[in-house]
Amino acid sequence: MSKVSGVKGMNDILPGDVEVWQHVERTARELFGRFGYGEVRTPMVEDTALFVRSVGETTDIVGKEMYTFEDKGGRSLSLRPEGTAPAARAYIEHSILNQEPITRWFYMGPMFRYERMKTGRYRQFHQIGAEGYGSKEPAQDVEMMDMVVQLLQKLGLTDVSLNINSLGDDACRPGYQNRLVEYLRAHSSELCADCQVRLEKNPLRVLDCKNERCQQIANAAPNITESLCEPCRAHFAEVQRKLDVLGIKYVVNSRIMRGLDYYTRTTFEFIASHPALGTASTVGGGGRYDKLVKSLGGPDVPAVGFGLGLDRLCLLLKESGQQFSPPVDLFIAAADEGSADVAFGLVSRMRREGLRVEFDTRGGSLKSQMKRADKTGARFTLVLGQNERESGQAQLKPMAGGDAIPVRLEDLASTVREALARPSAPPAS
C-alpha cells in the first residue's frame, strides 16, 4: 500500500519546533492584552464574495491563490487567505459599533494561499494580527506599529526595520494613478504578462510585482508621497511625528504598497535582513483601511490593522539559538517489577504537584530507563526499588553531576523544588 503524505506546502509542526510557536503566541497574547486588545476567532472558511469585495478581484490572492470550492448547498466558499476581512465581517455581523465606539481585536491562526513556495512562504501559513476599529487618528496607526515593535523586542528580534508609506485616499490617489499609468505605458512592453493585465485593471499592483524587471521599472516610477493631498500629507506627517515621540526608528519607503486593495493612507511593513528568510524578508505589515467596513455593508467606521507571519517569526527565533523547550525536572525509574506501580503513582503525584516528570511506561531494564532519562534531559533522576519502597527514603541524583541528595518520598516535591532553585543545579547539557 502506498504511503500517504501531507499536502505540499502545508507543514506539520512537531515537538521541538512547536515550543517556539507556543512562545511567540504566549508572548503576543500577553503583550496585546496589555494594550487592551481582545482575541477574536473567526472560521477558516468564509463566503468567497467576502474576499472578492475586500481584498480585490484583480489581486493575485483572489485571482490565483485562493482555495475556493462549492459546498453541498451550491455556495462558493473559500479558505481564508488573510485575517482582516473575516474580522471586519464579524465586526459588522455582530453590530459591535452599537456596543463600543472603539474596538481593538487580535487573532492568531492558519491562512491559505496557493502560492509558489519558498523559505517562509507556505500554502498553509499562520498569522498573528490585530485590528483597531473606530479611530481615524494617526495615533491609532502608531499604536499598531508600537505593538509590533514591542513584540519583536520581547522576542529578541532586533534586526527588523520598520518601513512606512502613505497610499493617499480617494481624493488624491486617482491623480497619482493617472501619472503612474502614463509612466507604465511607456514601459509596457518590458512588463511581465501579469503586469500588463494589472496595468489595465489595477495599475498600483504593478508596484507589488516580484518580477525583477518589473521591480526595476517600479523603482523609477512616480513617488506616491509627492502626490498626496493636504489632509493625507498631514496625516502621514503626524504618523511620523508620533513615531518620533515614541523613539521608534523607521524608513519612509514609497514602494510599500501591500498586496490588498482595501488600504488607504498609512501602510507599513516590518522587514528582516536575516539570510534565513531568503527573499521572503517581510515578517509582517499592515495599514489603514477606512473604507473597508462600509464597503462590506457595515457602518462608516475607520480602521487600521496588521498581520505578522508566524512561520517567519519562528524561523528567525530558531536561528537566534534561544531555548524554548522547558526542561524536565525529574525522571523516575523503577528498579524492579514490584516497584513499577509505586513509581507510576509517584509520577502522577509529582505531576499534580506541578513538576515536569518523565517516566518510561514501557518499563524495561534499569539501564534502558536511564538511557531514556538522559535523552529527556531531566535535571534529576530518582530510582525506586524495594529498599526505597520499604524505607520511604531515596536518592535524588543531579544529572549534570554532583552529590546525590537524600530525600524522603513524602517530601519529594518540595525537595526537588529546593534543588531546582539552587545555582548548583544547572540544566543537563
Tab-separated table of C-alpha atoms in Angstrom:
chain	number	residue	atom	x	y	z
A	1	MET	CA	0.000	0.000	0.000
A	2	SER	CA	1.393	3.436	-0.942
A	3	LYS	CA	2.354	5.875	1.774
A	4	VAL	CA	0.006	8.797	2.444
A	5	SER	CA	1.882	12.111	2.638
A	6	GLY	CA	0.901	15.559	3.796
A	7	VAL	CA	-0.336	18.172	1.334
A	8	LYS	CA	2.503	20.061	-0.296
A	9	GLY	CA	3.060	23.421	1.371
A	10	MET	CA	1.040	22.505	4.472
A	11	ASN	CA	3.535	21.568	7.152
A	12	ASP	CA	3.466	19.579	10.364
A	13	ILE	CA	4.785	21.385	13.444
A	14	LEU	CA	6.334	18.796	15.736
A	15	PRO	CA	7.602	18.838	19.322
A	16	GLY	CA	10.990	20.536	19.289
A	17	ASP	CA	9.571	23.193	16.964
A	18	VAL	CA	6.113	23.758	18.409
A	19	GLU	CA	7.610	25.168	21.617
A	20	VAL	CA	8.948	28.105	19.580
A	21	TRP	CA	5.453	28.711	18.210
A	22	GLN	CA	3.909	28.492	21.655
A	23	HIS	CA	6.444	31.016	22.968
A	24	VAL	CA	5.572	33.546	20.245
A	25	GLU	CA	1.818	33.023	20.727
A	26	ARG	CA	2.090	33.293	24.504
A	27	THR	CA	4.218	36.433	24.271
A	28	ALA	CA	1.822	38.055	21.781
A	29	ARG	CA	-1.264	37.252	23.864
A	30	GLU	CA	0.261	38.759	26.983
A	31	LEU	CA	1.527	41.885	25.202
A	32	PHE	CA	-1.627	42.541	23.151
A	33	GLY	CA	-3.711	42.196	26.285
A	34	ARG	CA	-1.514	44.836	27.888
A	35	PHE	CA	-2.506	47.142	25.015
A	36	GLY	CA	-6.197	46.419	25.612
A	37	TYR	CA	-6.769	44.097	22.629
A	38	GLY	CA	-9.139	41.120	22.975
A	39	GLU	CA	-8.844	37.901	20.980
A	40	VAL	CA	-11.303	37.127	18.174
A	41	ARG	CA	-11.538	33.748	16.452
A	42	THR	CA	-13.206	33.579	13.035
A	43	PRO	CA	-13.926	30.493	10.880
A	44	MET	CA	-11.291	29.251	8.455
A	45	VAL	CA	-13.951	29.162	5.713
A	46	GLU	CA	-15.865	32.221	4.515
A	47	ASP	CA	-18.154	33.204	1.652
A	48	THR	CA	-15.925	33.772	-1.380
A	49	ALA	CA	-17.623	37.120	-2.015
A	50	LEU	CA	-16.128	38.474	1.221
A	51	PHE	CA	-12.607	38.287	-0.197
A	52	VAL	CA	-13.563	39.381	-3.709
A	53	ARG	CA	-15.135	42.565	-2.281
A	54	SER	CA	-12.444	43.305	0.297
A	55	VAL	CA	-9.110	42.030	-0.985
A	56	GLY	CA	-9.898	42.913	-4.609
A	57	GLU	CA	-10.936	40.912	-7.647
A	58	THR	CA	-7.789	41.855	-9.584
A	59	THR	CA	-5.315	40.933	-6.840
A	60	ASP	CA	-3.199	37.797	-7.164
A	61	ILE	CA	-4.754	36.495	-3.939
A	62	VAL	CA	-8.274	36.396	-5.365
A	63	GLY	CA	-7.310	35.773	-8.980
A	64	LYS	CA	-4.773	32.987	-8.493
A	65	GLU	CA	-4.159	31.948	-4.915
A	66	MET	CA	-7.410	31.292	-3.042
A	67	TYR	CA	-8.588	27.795	-2.217
A	68	THR	CA	-12.182	28.085	-3.442
A	69	PHE	CA	-14.775	25.325	-3.639
A	70	GLU	CA	-18.511	24.785	-3.903
A	71	ASP	CA	-20.162	23.200	-0.867
A	72	LYS	CA	-23.062	20.759	-0.935
A	73	GLY	CA	-25.503	23.663	-0.838
A	74	GLY	CA	-24.035	25.128	-4.029
A	75	ARG	CA	-22.383	28.063	-2.234
A	76	SER	CA	-18.945	29.302	-3.239
A	77	LEU	CA	-16.697	29.188	-0.172
A	78	SER	CA	-13.008	29.908	0.301
A	79	LEU	CA	-10.386	29.097	2.876
A	80	ARG	CA	-9.410	32.438	4.362
A	81	PRO	CA	-6.296	33.888	2.661
A	82	GLU	CA	-5.906	36.668	5.267
A	83	GLY	CA	-7.400	37.770	8.574
A	84	THR	CA	-8.663	41.336	8.164
A	85	ALA	CA	-11.723	40.677	6.001
A	86	PRO	CA	-13.111	37.924	8.303
A	87	ALA	CA	-12.605	40.183	11.329
A	88	ALA	CA	-14.406	43.038	9.561
A	89	ARG	CA	-17.232	40.680	8.639
A	90	ALA	CA	-17.564	39.616	12.283
A	91	TYR	CA	-17.453	43.262	13.408
A	92	ILE	CA	-20.384	44.065	11.104
A	93	GLU	CA	-22.386	40.888	11.699
A	94	HIS	CA	-22.357	41.250	15.491
A	95	SER	CA	-23.102	45.002	15.443
A	96	ILE	CA	-20.019	45.756	17.537
A	97	LEU	CA	-20.266	49.508	16.880
A	98	ASN	CA	-23.507	49.553	18.866
A	99	GLN	CA	-21.675	48.064	21.830
A	100	GLU	CA	-18.500	50.177	21.889
A	101	PRO	CA	-17.135	53.114	19.861
A	102	ILE	CA	-13.530	51.858	19.860
A	103	THR	CA	-12.813	48.179	19.252
A	104	ARG	CA	-9.403	46.504	19.418
A	105	TRP	CA	-9.084	42.844	18.432
A	106	PHE	CA	-6.249	40.427	17.754
A	107	TYR	CA	-6.274	36.987	16.144
A	108	MET	CA	-3.999	34.008	15.544
A	109	GLY	CA	-4.439	31.127	13.146
A	110	PRO	CA	-3.830	29.478	9.789
A	111	MET	CA	-4.424	31.157	6.421
A	112	PHE	CA	-4.337	29.543	2.977
A	113	ARG	CA	-2.964	30.644	-0.374
A	114	TYR	CA	-1.879	28.564	-3.341
A	115	GLU	CA	1.454	30.339	-3.689
A	116	ARG	CA	4.796	29.491	-5.188
A	117	MET	CA	6.589	28.151	-2.157
A	118	LYS	CA	9.951	29.123	-0.747
A	119	THR	CA	11.509	29.588	2.666
A	120	GLY	CA	8.956	31.163	4.984
A	121	ARG	CA	6.184	31.106	2.364
A	122	TYR	CA	3.801	28.168	2.506
A	123	ARG	CA	0.318	27.303	1.270
A	124	GLN	CA	-0.943	26.924	4.794
A	125	PHE	CA	0.720	29.712	6.710
A	126	HIS	CA	-0.005	31.223	10.102
A	127	GLN	CA	-0.616	34.806	11.094
A	128	ILE	CA	-0.811	36.869	14.232
A	129	GLY	CA	-2.760	40.038	13.519
A	130	ALA	CA	-4.641	42.895	15.114
A	131	GLU	CA	-7.421	45.257	14.063
A	132	GLY	CA	-8.492	48.574	15.548
A	133	TYR	CA	-11.928	49.996	14.646
A	134	GLY	CA	-13.352	53.429	15.353
A	135	SER	CA	-10.351	55.778	15.345
A	136	LYS	CA	-9.203	57.765	12.312
A	137	GLU	CA	-6.343	59.384	14.206
A	138	PRO	CA	-2.661	58.807	13.352
A	139	ALA	CA	-2.157	57.770	16.982
A	140	GLN	CA	-4.077	54.551	16.236
A	141	ASP	CA	-1.754	53.787	13.311
A	142	VAL	CA	1.279	54.329	15.531
A	143	GLU	CA	-0.159	52.264	18.384
A	144	MET	CA	-0.324	49.334	15.973
A	145	MET	CA	3.298	49.785	14.939
A	146	ASP	CA	4.376	50.220	18.553
A	147	MET	CA	2.678	46.942	19.436
A	148	VAL	CA	4.669	45.097	16.762
A	149	VAL	CA	7.912	46.836	17.766
A	150	GLN	CA	7.414	45.810	21.388
A	151	LEU	CA	6.576	42.228	20.376
A	152	LEU	CA	9.736	41.961	18.286
A	153	GLN	CA	11.776	43.371	21.159
A	154	LYS	CA	10.282	40.904	23.659
A	155	LEU	CA	11.114	38.076	21.259
A	156	GLY	CA	14.695	39.314	20.957
A	157	LEU	CA	14.401	40.037	17.210
A	158	THR	CA	16.329	43.263	16.808
A	159	ASP	CA	17.397	43.102	13.164
A	160	VAL	CA	13.998	44.103	11.755
A	161	SER	CA	13.322	47.533	10.252
A	162	LEU	CA	10.011	49.408	10.022
A	163	ASN	CA	9.183	50.808	6.571
A	164	ILE	CA	6.237	53.196	6.210
A	165	ASN	CA	4.354	54.841	3.355
A	166	SER	CA	1.046	56.551	2.571
A	167	LEU	CA	-1.237	55.453	-0.251
A	168	GLY	CA	-3.386	58.566	-0.074
A	169	ASP	CA	-7.161	58.351	-0.343
A	170	ASP	CA	-9.986	58.787	-2.845
A	171	ALA	CA	-9.147	62.483	-3.188
A	172	CYS	CA	-5.522	62.151	-4.273
A	173	ARG	CA	-4.922	58.568	-5.347
A	174	PRO	CA	-6.691	58.880	-8.747
A	175	GLY	CA	-4.341	61.678	-9.777
A	176	TYR	CA	-1.335	59.610	-8.787
A	177	GLN	CA	-2.736	56.600	-10.582
A	178	ASN	CA	-3.043	58.601	-13.799
A	179	ARG	CA	0.612	59.639	-13.577
A	180	LEU	CA	1.617	56.062	-12.794
A	181	VAL	CA	-0.302	54.671	-15.777
A	182	GLU	CA	1.297	57.218	-18.095
A	183	TYR	CA	4.727	56.162	-16.877
A	184	LEU	CA	3.992	52.409	-17.041
A	185	ARG	CA	2.543	52.590	-20.556
A	186	ALA	CA	5.882	53.892	-21.741
A	187	HIS	CA	7.429	50.655	-20.430
A	188	SER	CA	4.533	48.263	-21.051
A	189	SER	CA	6.478	46.049	-23.470
A	190	GLU	CA	9.026	45.371	-20.710
A	191	LEU	CA	6.454	44.342	-18.105
A	192	CYS	CA	5.677	40.698	-17.386
A	193	ALA	CA	2.409	39.260	-18.729
A	194	ASP	CA	0.685	39.588	-15.348
A	195	CYS	CA	1.659	43.236	-15.022
A	196	GLN	CA	0.398	44.032	-18.491
A	197	VAL	CA	-3.018	42.859	-17.268
A	198	ARG	CA	-2.589	44.768	-13.990
A	199	LEU	CA	-1.764	47.918	-15.934
A	200	GLU	CA	-5.264	47.850	-17.396
A	201	LYS	CA	-7.213	46.648	-14.341
A	202	ASN	CA	-5.299	47.778	-11.235
A	203	PRO	CA	-2.038	49.600	-12.032
A	204	LEU	CA	-0.984	50.018	-8.389
A	205	ARG	CA	-0.489	46.253	-8.259
A	206	VAL	CA	2.405	46.590	-10.734
A	207	LEU	CA	4.384	48.139	-7.892
A	208	ASP	CA	3.889	44.883	-5.935
A	209	CYS	CA	5.248	42.580	-8.634
A	210	LYS	CA	8.147	40.282	-7.683
A	211	ASN	CA	9.474	40.036	-11.244
A	212	GLU	CA	12.987	41.535	-11.278
A	213	ARG	CA	12.476	43.683	-14.386
A	214	CYS	CA	9.081	44.899	-13.143
A	215	GLN	CA	10.709	45.863	-9.866
A	216	GLN	CA	13.344	47.878	-11.714
A	217	ILE	CA	10.617	49.722	-13.612
A	218	ALA	CA	8.632	50.256	-10.397
A	219	ASN	CA	11.643	51.718	-8.620
A	220	ALA	CA	11.779	54.543	-11.167
A	221	ALA	CA	8.009	55.188	-11.121
A	222	PRO	CA	6.495	58.427	-9.788
A	223	ASN	CA	6.593	58.705	-5.990
A	224	ILE	CA	3.139	58.476	-4.424
A	225	THR	CA	4.074	60.639	-1.422
A	226	GLU	CA	4.649	63.560	-3.814
A	227	SER	CA	1.002	63.302	-4.953
A	228	LEU	CA	-0.697	63.297	-1.549
A	229	CYS	CA	-3.462	65.800	-0.889
A	230	GLU	CA	-3.059	68.098	2.105
A	231	PRO	CA	-5.158	66.004	4.566
A	232	CYS	CA	-3.239	62.828	3.640
A	233	ARG	CA	0.059	64.667	3.808
A	234	ALA	CA	-0.823	65.989	7.262
A	235	HIS	CA	-1.915	62.528	8.438
A	236	PHE	CA	1.346	60.964	7.255
A	237	ALA	CA	3.420	63.736	8.845
A	238	GLU	CA	1.620	63.175	12.156
A	239	VAL	CA	2.287	59.430	11.942
A	240	GLN	CA	5.991	60.183	11.597
A	241	ARG	CA	5.922	62.724	14.412
A	242	LYS	CA	4.272	60.266	16.796
A	243	LEU	CA	6.750	57.550	15.857
A	244	ASP	CA	9.472	60.041	16.755
A	245	VAL	CA	7.733	60.767	20.069
A	246	LEU	CA	7.913	57.045	20.910
A	247	GLY	CA	11.508	56.789	19.735
A	248	ILE	CA	10.607	54.214	17.066
A	249	LYS	CA	13.039	54.165	14.147
A	250	TYR	CA	11.533	53.939	10.666
A	251	VAL	CA	12.270	54.364	6.970
A	252	VAL	CA	9.909	56.187	4.590
A	253	ASN	CA	9.640	53.789	1.653
A	254	SER	CA	7.343	54.977	-1.152
A	255	ARG	CA	7.330	51.474	-2.711
A	256	ILE	CA	5.426	49.909	0.197
A	257	MET	CA	2.050	49.206	-1.416
A	258	ARG	CA	0.859	45.954	0.216
A	259	GLY	CA	-0.992	43.393	-1.896
A	260	LEU	CA	-4.563	44.213	-0.936
A	261	ASP	CA	-6.999	46.742	-2.388
A	262	TYR	CA	-8.550	47.946	0.860
A	263	TYR	CA	-5.653	50.052	2.162
A	264	THR	CA	-5.865	53.855	2.383
A	265	ARG	CA	-3.341	56.312	3.762
A	266	THR	CA	-0.833	54.643	6.107
A	267	THR	CA	0.814	51.382	5.113
A	268	PHE	CA	3.798	49.751	6.788
A	269	GLU	CA	5.997	46.670	6.675
A	270	PHE	CA	8.482	45.087	9.044
A	271	ILE	CA	11.440	43.805	7.043
A	272	ALA	CA	14.128	41.451	8.380
A	273	SER	CA	17.617	41.265	6.967
A	274	HIS	CA	18.420	37.754	8.241
A	275	PRO	CA	19.566	35.376	5.456
A	276	ALA	CA	17.430	32.555	6.917
A	277	LEU	CA	14.375	34.094	5.230
A	278	GLY	CA	15.963	34.433	1.814
A	279	THR	CA	13.866	36.753	-0.324
A	280	ALA	CA	10.822	36.336	1.976
A	281	SER	CA	12.145	39.112	4.200
A	282	THR	CA	8.857	40.808	5.144
A	283	VAL	CA	7.789	39.387	8.515
A	284	GLY	CA	4.629	41.463	8.711
A	285	GLY	CA	2.800	44.549	7.616
A	286	GLY	CA	-0.467	46.393	7.582
A	287	GLY	CA	-2.075	49.768	7.307
A	288	ARG	CA	-5.225	51.812	7.428
A	289	TYR	CA	-8.430	50.728	5.660
A	290	ASP	CA	-11.039	53.353	6.421
A	291	LYS	CA	-13.456	52.299	3.648
A	292	LEU	CA	-13.446	48.529	4.144
A	293	VAL	CA	-16.168	48.154	6.777
A	294	LYS	CA	-18.601	50.329	4.822
A	295	SER	CA	-17.792	48.548	1.556
A	296	LEU	CA	-18.822	45.259	3.167
A	297	GLY	CA	-22.222	46.651	4.134
A	298	GLY	CA	-21.311	47.901	7.590
A	299	PRO	CA	-21.204	51.360	9.158
A	300	ASP	CA	-18.762	54.043	8.023
A	301	VAL	CA	-16.049	53.175	10.567
A	302	PRO	CA	-12.325	53.869	10.144
A	303	ALA	CA	-9.947	51.023	10.875
A	304	VAL	CA	-6.295	50.015	10.852
A	305	GLY	CA	-4.603	46.655	11.300
A	306	PHE	CA	-1.610	44.429	10.685
A	307	GLY	CA	-0.670	40.796	10.124
A	308	LEU	CA	2.577	39.070	11.123
A	309	GLY	CA	3.871	35.871	9.535
A	310	LEU	CA	4.184	33.440	12.423
A	311	ASP	CA	6.117	30.954	10.266
A	312	ARG	CA	8.752	33.583	9.507
A	313	LEU	CA	8.985	34.839	13.087
A	314	CYS	CA	9.584	31.278	14.257
A	315	LEU	CA	12.277	30.730	11.612
A	316	LEU	CA	14.089	33.801	12.905
A	317	LEU	CA	13.743	32.687	16.509
A	318	LYS	CA	15.137	29.236	15.742
A	319	GLU	CA	18.155	30.909	14.144
A	320	SER	CA	18.664	33.017	17.282
A	321	GLY	CA	19.788	30.000	19.294
A	322	GLN	CA	17.307	30.632	22.104
A	323	GLN	CA	15.946	27.622	24.005
A	324	PHE	CA	12.174	27.267	24.289
A	325	SER	CA	11.535	23.695	25.430
A	326	PRO	CA	11.029	23.695	29.210
A	327	PRO	CA	13.438	21.289	30.940
A	328	VAL	CA	12.218	18.069	32.539
A	329	ASP	CA	12.506	18.424	36.307
A	330	LEU	CA	12.625	14.782	37.286
A	331	PHE	CA	12.826	11.280	35.821
A	332	ILE	CA	11.616	8.402	37.994
A	333	ALA	CA	12.837	4.903	37.178
A	334	ALA	CA	11.527	1.611	38.578
A	335	ALA	CA	14.388	-0.701	39.534
A	336	ASP	CA	12.218	-3.842	39.580
A	337	GLU	CA	8.795	-5.046	38.519
A	338	GLY	CA	7.456	-4.805	42.066
A	339	SER	CA	8.232	-1.072	42.149
A	340	ALA	CA	6.551	-0.214	38.843
A	341	ASP	CA	3.105	0.637	40.239
A	342	VAL	CA	4.532	2.598	43.165
A	343	ALA	CA	6.776	4.544	40.789
A	344	PHE	CA	3.832	5.166	38.470
A	345	GLY	CA	1.768	6.515	41.355
A	346	LEU	CA	4.653	8.721	42.497
A	347	VAL	CA	4.993	10.138	38.982
A	348	SER	CA	1.293	11.040	38.923
A	349	ARG	CA	1.535	12.696	42.344
A	350	MET	CA	4.575	14.763	41.352
A	351	ARG	CA	2.806	15.964	38.231
A	352	ARG	CA	-0.157	17.016	40.368
A	353	GLU	CA	2.346	18.986	42.437
A	354	GLY	CA	3.271	20.969	39.313
A	355	LEU	CA	6.581	19.314	38.401
A	356	ARG	CA	7.547	18.202	34.894
A	357	VAL	CA	8.185	14.499	35.388
A	358	GLU	CA	9.123	11.787	32.870
A	359	PHE	CA	8.630	8.034	33.274
A	360	ASP	CA	9.139	5.193	30.806
A	361	THR	CA	5.747	3.481	30.593
A	362	ARG	CA	7.377	0.550	28.773
A	363	GLY	CA	9.333	-0.408	31.873
A	364	GLY	CA	12.369	-2.424	30.854
A	365	SER	CA	15.794	-2.711	32.396
A	366	LEU	CA	17.117	-0.013	34.673
A	367	LYS	CA	19.884	0.632	32.127
A	368	SER	CA	17.363	1.306	29.342
A	369	GLN	CA	15.315	3.573	31.625
A	370	MET	CA	18.401	5.619	32.489
A	371	LYS	CA	19.192	5.986	28.796
A	372	ARG	CA	15.697	7.382	28.417
A	373	ALA	CA	16.353	9.754	31.326
A	374	ASP	CA	19.474	11.033	29.567
A	375	LYS	CA	17.523	11.593	26.356
A	376	THR	CA	14.831	13.645	28.118
A	377	GLY	CA	17.455	15.999	29.572
A	378	ALA	CA	15.949	15.620	33.045
A	379	ARG	CA	17.550	17.746	35.760
A	380	PHE	CA	17.265	14.975	38.373
A	381	THR	CA	16.582	11.257	38.473
A	382	LEU	CA	15.232	9.055	41.207
A	383	VAL	CA	15.471	5.250	41.172
A	384	LEU	CA	12.738	3.442	43.084
A	385	GLY	CA	13.392	-0.133	44.159
A	386	GLN	CA	12.426	-2.436	47.037
A	387	ASN	CA	14.704	-0.690	49.561
A	388	GLU	CA	13.266	2.741	48.667
A	389	ARG	CA	9.703	1.449	48.878
A	390	GLU	CA	10.216	-0.134	52.258
A	391	SER	CA	12.240	2.697	53.828
A	392	GLY	CA	10.405	5.630	52.227
A	393	GLN	CA	13.853	7.093	51.507
A	394	ALA	CA	15.597	7.557	48.160
A	395	GLN	CA	18.436	9.416	46.443
A	396	LEU	CA	17.838	12.387	44.133
A	397	LYS	CA	20.638	12.347	41.582
A	398	PRO	CA	21.629	15.526	39.662
A	399	MET	CA	22.106	14.546	36.025
A	400	ALA	CA	24.632	17.317	35.445
A	401	GLY	CA	26.901	15.851	38.139
A	402	GLY	CA	27.311	16.400	41.827
A	403	ASP	CA	26.393	14.618	45.033
A	404	ALA	CA	23.116	12.779	45.355
A	405	ILE	CA	20.543	14.370	47.659
A	406	PRO	CA	18.845	12.165	50.301
A	407	VAL	CA	15.071	12.605	50.117
A	408	ARG	CA	12.022	11.234	51.892
A	409	LEU	CA	9.478	10.116	49.294
A	410	GLU	CA	6.713	12.016	51.052
A	411	ASP	CA	8.827	15.204	50.748
A	412	LEU	CA	9.938	14.575	47.156
A	413	ALA	CA	8.124	17.524	45.542
A	414	SER	CA	9.445	20.133	47.989
A	415	THR	CA	12.971	18.661	47.865
A	416	VAL	CA	13.003	18.777	44.047
A	417	ARG	CA	11.828	22.385	44.061
A	418	GLU	CA	14.549	23.378	46.553
A	419	ALA	CA	17.173	21.590	44.465
A	420	LEU	CA	15.971	23.234	41.245
A	421	ALA	CA	16.281	26.653	42.907
A	422	ARG	CA	19.946	26.158	43.758
A	423	PRO	CA	22.551	27.624	41.353
A	424	SER	CA	24.457	24.356	41.692
A	425	ALA	CA	21.792	22.519	39.708
A	426	PRO	CA	22.247	23.671	36.079
A	427	PRO	CA	20.268	22.096	33.242
A	428	ALA	CA	21.802	18.983	31.754
A	429	SER	CA	23.686	19.816	28.570
